[in-house]
Amino acid sequence: MPTRAYSDDELLMLSGIQHFKFCPRQWALIYLEQQWDDNRLTIEGQQLHRNVDQPQSAQLRDGVLTLHSVAVASYALGLSGIADQLELTPTNDPANAIKLHRYPGLWNITPIEFKHGRPKADASDDLQLCAQAICLEEMYRINIPTGEIYYGQKHRRITIEFTPDLRNEATQLALQMHTHAIEGKTPPARYQPKCRSCSIKNLCMAEDLQKATTVKHYLKQLYI
Ligand code: SF4
């Protein structure tokens, strides 16, 4: 049985884990300072999610039950959010299966996440999906070995295995998010190549701040 490490009031948004993995400053600006700047990538992502977000809807087709926009939470991770889609497949094995009131039988759960782009260089999408799986495991006391991510630009799903390493990284990132949230500190800007594709680069101003620091440093050297 998972340890209830956090209270309801302490739960952070699960979707933040992908931002925190990409850049802790980005996460802090969005989730601690509530700053957001819609760029093309995020608007495309919202459009894709609008197609998926049909709260509380369920479809049974070819024996597969699909649930949309399912609320999930883990008190061990201290995260809560919405899973885009859960695919439930019938099983005869009671281990790792759940029961539903409206749909008799036993069901295995596979979480599905929808992303507008293509697979990223880092594991941020995998970690978000893994955190969802950890939530579902805690909620239903089951084990979920894999999930799937649909990438809009690829028009296909890829399977993500929830390895011990991935689970450990998701747990560590959730812990770090809580540490930052308690301290309430936004990490300083540090310009990196990935800043070019950052959804809030105009708000962060990492490049401008770096240039200002470089000029200041240059001027300082001139007058020493
Ligand atoms: S611009 Fe760079 S440093 Fe700033 S939030 Fe984005 S990734 Fe982080």
Short mmCIF file of C-alpha atoms in Angstrom, two decimals, residues 45-58 67-71 81-85 112-114 132:
data_model
loop_
_atom_site.label_atom_id
_atom_site.label_comp_id
_atom_site.label_asym_id
_atom_site.label_seq_id
_atom_site.Cartn_x
_atom_site.Cartn_y
_atom_site.Cartn_z
CA GLY A 45 -1.27 20.99 -28.60
CA GLN A 46 -4.44 22.54 -27.21
CA GLN A 47 -6.29 21.86 -30.47
CA LEU A 48 -5.23 18.23 -30.36
CA HIS A 49 -6.35 17.96 -26.74
CA ARG A 50 -9.73 19.51 -27.55
CA ASN A 51 -10.32 16.48 -29.78
CA VAL A 52 -9.44 14.17 -26.91
CA ASP A 53 -10.97 16.06 -23.98
CA GLN A 54 -14.51 14.75 -23.71
CA PRO A 55 -14.87 14.61 -19.93
CA GLN A 56 -16.36 11.44 -18.51
CA SER A 57 -17.11 9.95 -21.92
CA ALA A 58 -16.70 6.23 -22.50
CA LEU A 67 -12.36 6.47 -21.22
CA HIS A 68 -11.56 10.11 -21.90
CA SER A 69 -10.16 12.79 -19.59
CA VAL A 70 -9.89 10.75 -16.42
CA ALA A 71 -8.88 12.44 -13.15
CA GLY A 81 -4.12 15.71 -13.10
CA ILE A 82 -6.09 14.44 -16.03
CA ALA A 83 -5.15 11.40 -18.10
CA ASP A 84 -6.05 12.08 -21.76
CA GLN A 85 -7.34 8.61 -22.38
CA ILE A 112 -2.68 6.93 -23.59
CA GLU A 113 -1.29 10.47 -23.86
CA PHE A 114 -1.75 12.68 -26.93
CA GLN A 132 -0.07 8.99 -14.69
#
